Amino acid sequence: MVKFMKKIPAGMMLVPILIGALINTFCPELLKIGDPTEILFTSKGMSCLLGLIIFFTGTQIKIKDLKKNLKKSFVLVATKLIVAYGLSYIFYQLFGMAGVLGISFVAIVSVLTSTNGVLYYGIVDEYHAKEDYTTFCFIALYSMPIIPTLFLTSFGGSIDITAVISLIVPFLLGFLLGNLDDEWTKLFKNGSAMLFPIVGLQFGSLIDLGSIISDIPRGLLLVVIFYICSIIPTYLVDKKILKNDGHSAIAMASVAGGALSIPYFCAEIIPEYQVYLSSAISQISICMLVTTFLTPFLTKYIVQKFKTKKLDKQKALSKD
């Protein structure tokens, strides 16, 4: 079963999401039989498991790794963040929280600010560039749901500061332990991966299959918006400013499973986001599936295309 799930792009989370959606659509009361079943397999226990994932992620981020090859990593990540939050702010000013064409503010922010760090690592590994591994650390840091959640909730009126602090504490504790003792890092290395199937089931319990099918056009439109906004600015910076071949910038253009938690956290802090929760999770799931599948091929295609152009140019110059 696990081998089958791993063959599907982002399958360890998407397959459980589908199972959870099937249960929620056709027999929503099946798992609502009391704890611990209900708290483990429905959205009732989502906060606990997401908190654990944030904690586990913190244990894997090392200060010494962040310092290595700081220039390239920081510039690429900063470019993506500035563009993502800048465009998100413009989106809110134009369309408000409800968004446009069925794509809400919370959905656009969750997608634009996301990168699948594990997929990035797998793509860049074949290029053997040491600085790419440092970029992975920065990706893990900015892909945490904390920053986009804080950004989103700043537009929703009054904020419960205690709820905001509760998002940050698990990460800081994990970060502290991981940097004090490498044994903590080793112990929790696969912690998030172990929880993804269960968290996927919990996310699925928020989705009605009728809504996810109707959200496919909006999800695909969101994919197009994501690729345009994510690839073009970072690729130009990587090529023109950092003088690289651009593979890192393209490899960063994928949506991670962690993006699914952002609408949930926002709805917990600001109730006004609750109405957009189901559709946002549906659209983000579609983006995660499509970008996880396409980005590796897109990276290789674009890099090879420009390498071919470069070789052709060199041959033409040598003939002259």
GROMACS .gro file of C-alpha atoms in nm:
model
  320
    1MET     CA    1   0.000   0.000   0.000
    2VAL     CA    2   0.278   0.243   0.093
    3LYS     CA    3   0.465   0.167  -0.232
    4PHE     CA    4   0.148   0.243  -0.428
    5MET     CA    5   0.093   0.571  -0.242
    6LYS     CA    6   0.454   0.679  -0.305
    7LYS     CA    7   0.408   0.629  -0.679
    8ILE     CA    8   0.143   0.902  -0.678
    9PRO     CA    9   0.274   1.263  -0.664
   10ALA     CA   10   0.238   1.377  -0.301
   11GLY     CA   11   0.051   1.049  -0.249
   12MET     CA   12   0.132   1.008   0.121
   13MET     CA   13  -0.093   1.306   0.187
   14LEU     CA   14  -0.324   1.316  -0.115
   15VAL     CA   15  -0.449   0.955  -0.088
   16PRO     CA   16  -0.554   1.000   0.278
   17ILE     CA   17  -0.715   1.334   0.183
   18LEU     CA   18  -0.925   1.149  -0.076
   19ILE     CA   19  -1.018   0.878   0.176
   20GLY     CA   20  -1.114   1.142   0.432
   21ALA     CA   21  -1.319   1.328   0.171
   22LEU     CA   22  -1.500   1.006   0.073
   23ILE     CA   23  -1.590   0.941   0.437
   24ASN     CA   24  -1.700   1.301   0.493
   25THR     CA   25  -1.910   1.303   0.173
   26PHE     CA   26  -2.093   0.972   0.207
   27CYS     CA   27  -2.084   0.882   0.578
   28PRO     CA   28  -1.971   1.188   0.778
   29GLU     CA   29  -2.066   1.035   1.115
   30LEU     CA   30  -1.858   0.719   1.067
   31LEU     CA   31  -1.556   0.837   1.267
   32LYS     CA   32  -1.743   1.066   1.505
   33ILE     CA   33  -1.779   0.802   1.776
   34GLY     CA   34  -1.579   0.970   2.049
   35ASP     CA   35  -1.213   0.995   2.142
   36PRO     CA   36  -0.948   0.880   2.071
   37THR     CA   37  -1.087   0.776   1.729
   38GLU     CA   38  -1.253   1.110   1.660
   39ILE     CA   39  -0.963   1.326   1.773
   40LEU     CA   40  -0.714   1.119   1.573
   41PHE     CA   41  -0.897   1.079   1.241
   42THR     CA   42  -1.107   1.395   1.208
   43SER     CA   43  -1.031   1.768   1.206
   44LYS     CA   44  -1.100   1.772   1.580
   45GLY     CA   45  -0.739   1.670   1.650
   46MET     CA   46  -0.575   1.864   1.369
   47SER     CA   47  -0.419   2.135   1.588
   48CYS     CA   48  -0.223   1.881   1.790
   49LEU     CA   49  -0.071   1.702   1.490
   50LEU     CA   50   0.004   2.026   1.304
   51GLY     CA   51   0.177   2.152   1.618
   52LEU     CA   52   0.390   1.838   1.621
   53ILE     CA   53   0.484   1.889   1.253
   54ILE     CA   54   0.588   2.249   1.327
   55PHE     CA   55   0.796   2.123   1.622
   56PHE     CA   56   0.960   1.846   1.414
   57THR     CA   57   1.045   2.095   1.138
   58GLY     CA   58   1.213   2.322   1.393
   59THR     CA   59   1.442   2.040   1.506
   60GLN     CA   60   1.573   1.996   1.149
   61ILE     CA   61   1.685   2.358   1.092
   62LYS     CA   62   2.046   2.428   1.190
   63ILE     CA   63   2.203   2.770   1.236
   64LYS     CA   64   2.531   2.645   1.086
   65ASP     CA   65   2.350   2.534   0.767
   66LEU     CA   66   2.177   2.870   0.730
   67LYS     CA   67   2.514   3.046   0.735
   68LYS     CA   68   2.659   2.843   0.447
   69ASN     CA   69   2.633   3.001   0.102
   70LEU     CA   70   2.406   3.265   0.253
   71LYS     CA   71   2.410   3.498  -0.046
   72LYS     CA   72   2.239   3.282  -0.309
   73SER     CA   73   1.997   3.113  -0.072
   74PHE     CA   74   1.883   3.431   0.096
   75VAL     CA   75   1.844   3.626  -0.228
   76LEU     CA   76   1.632   3.355  -0.394
   77VAL     CA   77   1.409   3.300  -0.093
   78ALA     CA   78   1.377   3.674  -0.027
   79THR     CA   79   1.275   3.730  -0.392
   80LYS     CA   80   1.004   3.465  -0.370
   81LEU     CA   81   0.876   3.600  -0.039
   82ILE     CA   82   0.869   3.965  -0.147
   83VAL     CA   83   0.686   3.881  -0.470
   84ALA     CA   84   0.443   3.644  -0.296
   85TYR     CA   85   0.344   3.880  -0.019
   86GLY     CA   86   0.347   4.185  -0.244
   87LEU     CA   87   0.109   4.025  -0.492
   88SER     CA   88  -0.105   3.888  -0.209
   89TYR     CA   89  -0.141   4.237  -0.065
   90ILE     CA   90  -0.243   4.375  -0.405
   91PHE     CA   91  -0.492   4.087  -0.442
   92TYR     CA   92  -0.653   4.177  -0.109
   93GLN     CA   93  -0.675   4.547  -0.196
   94LEU     CA   94  -0.845   4.464  -0.526
   95PHE     CA   95  -1.075   4.178  -0.426
   96GLY     CA   96  -1.087   4.155  -0.046
   97MET     CA   97  -1.111   3.840   0.162
   98ALA     CA   98  -1.362   3.675  -0.074
   99GLY     CA   99  -1.123   3.704  -0.368
  100VAL     CA  100  -1.225   3.666  -0.731
  101LEU     CA  101  -1.347   3.384  -0.960
  102GLY     CA  102  -1.397   3.164  -0.653
  103ILE     CA  103  -1.032   3.194  -0.543
  104SER     CA  104  -1.025   3.342  -0.194
  105PHE     CA  105  -0.756   3.555  -0.033
  106VAL     CA  106  -0.655   3.270   0.200
  107ALA     CA  107  -0.617   3.029  -0.095
  108ILE     CA  108  -0.395   3.265  -0.298
  109VAL     CA  109  -0.167   3.344  -0.002
  110SER     CA  110  -0.138   2.978   0.100
  111VAL     CA  111  -0.028   2.880  -0.250
  112LEU     CA  112   0.198   3.173  -0.344
  113THR     CA  113   0.398   3.151  -0.021
  114SER     CA  114   0.454   2.774  -0.042
  115THR     CA  115   0.738   2.556  -0.166
  116ASN     CA  116   0.773   2.182  -0.130
  117GLY     CA  117   1.118   2.156   0.028
  118VAL     CA  118   1.141   1.778  -0.006
  119LEU     CA  119   1.057   1.793  -0.377
  120TYR     CA  120   1.305   2.078  -0.423
  121TYR     CA  121   1.577   1.870  -0.259
  122GLY     CA  122   1.499   1.576  -0.486
  123ILE     CA  123   1.510   1.789  -0.802
  124VAL     CA  124   1.832   1.980  -0.731
  125ASP     CA  125   2.019   1.672  -0.608
  126GLU     CA  126   2.107   1.578  -0.967
  127TYR     CA  127   2.274   1.916  -1.025
  128HIS     CA  128   2.523   1.862  -0.737
  129ALA     CA  129   2.539   2.230  -0.641
  130LYS     CA  130   2.631   2.264  -0.272
  131GLU     CA  131   2.449   2.594  -0.229
  132ASP     CA  132   2.122   2.422  -0.324
  133TYR     CA  133   2.126   2.230   0.003
  134THR     CA  134   2.155   2.553   0.199
  135THR     CA  135   1.859   2.690   0.005
  136PHE     CA  136   1.668   2.384   0.124
  137CYS     CA  137   1.716   2.501   0.485
  138PHE     CA  138   1.577   2.846   0.403
  139ILE     CA  139   1.284   2.686   0.220
  140ALA     CA  140   1.204   2.475   0.525
  141LEU     CA  141   1.214   2.791   0.735
  142TYR     CA  142   0.989   3.014   0.522
  143SER     CA  143   0.751   2.732   0.425
  144MET     CA  144   0.634   2.707   0.784
  145PRO     CA  145   0.264   2.802   0.812
  146ILE     CA  146   0.353   3.060   1.078
  147ILE     CA  147   0.449   3.350   0.848
  148PRO     CA  148   0.157   3.328   0.599
  149THR     CA  149  -0.086   3.274   0.888
  150LEU     CA  150   0.039   3.589   1.062
  151PHE     CA  151   0.013   3.775   0.732
  152LEU     CA  152  -0.342   3.656   0.666
  153THR     CA  153  -0.471   3.720   1.017
  154SER     CA  154  -0.339   4.076   1.007
  155PHE     CA  155  -0.619   4.149   0.755
  156GLY     CA  156  -0.894   3.989   0.958
  157GLY     CA  157  -0.956   4.243   1.232
  158SER     CA  158  -0.867   4.184   1.596
  159ILE     CA  159  -0.616   3.906   1.660
  160ASP     CA  160  -0.588   3.684   1.964
  161ILE     CA  161  -0.217   3.733   2.041
  162THR     CA  162  -0.214   3.415   2.249
  163ALA     CA  163  -0.321   3.212   1.944
  164VAL     CA  164  -0.040   3.370   1.743
  165ILE     CA  165   0.219   3.289   2.010
  166SER     CA  166   0.092   2.931   2.023
  167LEU     CA  167   0.192   2.893   1.655
  168ILE     CA  168   0.548   3.009   1.719
  169VAL     CA  169   0.631   2.824   2.043
  170PRO     CA  170   0.648   2.467   1.896
  171PHE     CA  171   0.888   2.582   1.623
  172LEU     CA  172   1.113   2.776   1.862
  173LEU     CA  173   1.128   2.483   2.104
  174GLY     CA  174   1.216   2.241   1.822
  175PHE     CA  175   1.472   2.484   1.678
  176LEU     CA  176   1.635   2.524   2.021
  177LEU     CA  177   1.653   2.151   2.093
  178GLY     CA  178   1.782   2.066   1.744
  179ASN     CA  179   2.066   2.318   1.772
  180LEU     CA  180   2.159   2.218   2.127
  181ASP     CA  181   2.185   1.847   2.057
  182ASP     CA  182   2.205   1.665   1.721
  183GLU     CA  183   2.043   1.361   1.878
  184TRP     CA  184   1.711   1.547   1.885
  185THR     CA  185   1.750   1.616   1.514
  186LYS     CA  186   1.812   1.248   1.444
  187LEU     CA  187   1.526   1.137   1.669
  188PHE     CA  188   1.264   1.357   1.498
  189LYS     CA  189   1.401   1.340   1.143
  190ASN     CA  190   1.107   1.138   1.007
  191GLY     CA  191   0.848   1.275   1.249
  192SER     CA  192   0.661   1.489   0.997
  193ALA     CA  193   0.661   1.215   0.731
  194MET     CA  194   0.504   0.974   0.981
  195LEU     CA  195   0.221   1.215   1.055
  196PHE     CA  196   0.140   1.322   0.698
  197PRO     CA  197  -0.103   1.032   0.622
  198ILE     CA  198  -0.303   1.095   0.940
  199VAL     CA  199  -0.304   1.471   0.887
  200GLY     CA  200  -0.415   1.408   0.527
  201LEU     CA  201  -0.712   1.210   0.658
  202GLN     CA  202  -0.796   1.500   0.890
  203PHE     CA  203  -0.780   1.750   0.604
  204GLY     CA  204  -1.003   1.522   0.397
  205SER     CA  205  -1.264   1.529   0.673
  206LEU     CA  206  -1.314   1.899   0.590
  207ILE     CA  207  -1.382   1.836   0.220
  208ASP     CA  208  -1.698   1.741   0.036
  209LEU     CA  209  -1.616   1.565  -0.293
  210GLY     CA  210  -1.882   1.767  -0.469
  211SER     CA  211  -1.693   2.084  -0.382
  212ILE     CA  212  -1.350   1.952  -0.481
  213ILE     CA  213  -1.483   1.846  -0.824
  214SER     CA  214  -1.640   2.187  -0.876
  215ASP     CA  215  -1.314   2.348  -0.761
  216ILE     CA  216  -1.100   2.177  -1.028
  217PRO     CA  217  -1.119   2.472  -1.276
  218ARG     CA  218  -1.034   2.720  -0.999
  219GLY     CA  219  -0.757   2.493  -0.874
  220LEU     CA  220  -0.602   2.474  -1.221
  221LEU     CA  221  -0.630   2.851  -1.261
  222LEU     CA  222  -0.451   2.883  -0.928
  223VAL     CA  223  -0.174   2.656  -1.061
  224VAL     CA  224  -0.122   2.887  -1.359
  225ILE     CA  225  -0.113   3.194  -1.133
  226PHE     CA  226   0.128   3.018  -0.899
  227TYR     CA  227   0.371   2.920  -1.177
  228ILE     CA  228   0.373   3.267  -1.334
  229CYS     CA  229   0.426   3.446  -1.001
  230SER     CA  230   0.674   3.193  -0.862
  231ILE     CA  231   0.898   3.114  -1.157
  232ILE     CA  232   0.944   3.437  -1.354
  233PRO     CA  233   1.082   3.668  -1.077
  234THR     CA  234   1.306   3.407  -0.909
  235TYR     CA  235   1.431   3.273  -1.242
  236LEU     CA  236   1.533   3.620  -1.362
  237VAL     CA  237   1.712   3.686  -1.031
  238ASP     CA  238   1.887   3.349  -1.042
  239LYS     CA  239   2.000   3.400  -1.402
  240LYS     CA  240   2.069   3.773  -1.426
  241ILE     CA  241   2.185   3.863  -1.075
  242LEU     CA  242   2.325   3.541  -0.929
  243LYS     CA  243   2.456   3.421  -1.269
  244ASN     CA  244   2.329   3.063  -1.231
  245ASP     CA  245   2.148   2.836  -1.477
  246GLY     CA  246   1.812   2.891  -1.308
  247HIS     CA  247   1.736   2.536  -1.197
  248SER     CA  248   1.702   2.636  -0.829
  249ALA     CA  249   1.440   2.899  -0.906
  250ILE     CA  250   1.224   2.659  -1.107
  251ALA     CA  251   1.267   2.374  -0.858
  252MET     CA  252   1.123   2.602  -0.589
  253ALA     CA  253   0.793   2.629  -0.779
  254SER     CA  254   0.584   2.363  -0.609
  255VAL     CA  255   0.314   2.364  -0.341
  256ALA     CA  256   0.379   2.176  -0.018
  257GLY     CA  257   0.136   1.986   0.199
  258GLY     CA  258   0.199   2.237   0.476
  259ALA     CA  259   0.002   2.495   0.275
  260LEU     CA  260  -0.314   2.300   0.357
  261SER     CA  261  -0.278   2.391   0.724
  262ILE     CA  262  -0.279   2.767   0.666
  263PRO     CA  263  -0.656   2.810   0.603
  264TYR     CA  264  -0.726   2.595   0.909
  265PHE     CA  265  -0.498   2.800   1.136
  266CYS     CA  266  -0.646   3.124   1.003
  267ALA     CA  267  -1.002   3.004   1.062
  268GLU     CA  268  -0.906   2.910   1.419
  269ILE     CA  269  -0.771   3.261   1.486
  270ILE     CA  270  -1.012   3.469   1.272
  271PRO     CA  271  -1.362   3.313   1.238
  272GLU     CA  272  -1.428   3.515   0.919
  273TYR     CA  273  -1.197   3.276   0.729
  274GLN     CA  274  -1.411   2.974   0.820
  275VAL     CA  275  -1.644   3.018   0.521
  276TYR     CA  276  -1.348   2.982   0.280
  277LEU     CA  277  -1.189   2.682   0.456
  278SER     CA  278  -1.332   2.394   0.251
  279SER     CA  279  -1.285   2.553  -0.094
  280ALA     CA  280  -0.933   2.672  -0.006
  281ILE     CA  281  -0.825   2.323   0.102
  282SER     CA  282  -0.976   2.175  -0.217
  283GLN     CA  283  -0.794   2.424  -0.441
  284ILE     CA  284  -0.463   2.389  -0.254
  285SER     CA  285  -0.487   2.009  -0.283
  286ILE     CA  286  -0.525   2.041  -0.660
  287CYS     CA  287  -0.226   2.277  -0.677
  288MET     CA  288  -0.018   2.042  -0.464
  289LEU     CA  289  -0.093   1.745  -0.690
  290VAL     CA  290  -0.034   1.927  -1.020
  291THR     CA  291   0.284   2.112  -0.919
  292THR     CA  292   0.435   1.805  -0.751
  293PHE     CA  293   0.394   1.618  -1.078
  294LEU     CA  294   0.490   1.896  -1.323
  295THR     CA  295   0.772   2.087  -1.152
  296PRO     CA  296   1.046   1.818  -1.188
  297PHE     CA  297   0.974   1.788  -1.562
  298LEU     CA  298   0.945   2.166  -1.601
  299THR     CA  299   1.281   2.221  -1.430
  300LYS     CA  300   1.463   1.974  -1.650
  301TYR     CA  301   1.295   2.099  -1.969
  302ILE     CA  302   1.371   2.468  -1.916
  303VAL     CA  303   1.730   2.412  -1.801
  304GLN     CA  304   1.806   2.182  -2.095
  305LYS     CA  305   1.639   2.422  -2.337
  306PHE     CA  306   1.855   2.714  -2.230
  307LYS     CA  307   2.168   2.498  -2.221
  308THR     CA  308   2.099   2.401  -2.583
  309LYS     CA  309   2.055   2.767  -2.678
  310LYS     CA  310   2.381   2.853  -2.504
  311LEU     CA  311   2.570   2.577  -2.689
  312ASP     CA  312   2.420   2.684  -3.022
  313LYS     CA  313   2.528   3.043  -2.954
  314GLN     CA  314   2.881   2.933  -2.868
  315LYS     CA  315   2.902   2.724  -3.186
  316ALA     CA  316   2.781   3.019  -3.394
  317LEU     CA  317   3.044   3.247  -3.236
  318SER     CA  318   3.321   2.992  -3.291
  319LYS     CA  319   3.230   2.968  -3.661
  320ASP     CA  320   3.255   3.345  -3.695
   0.00000   0.00000   0.00000
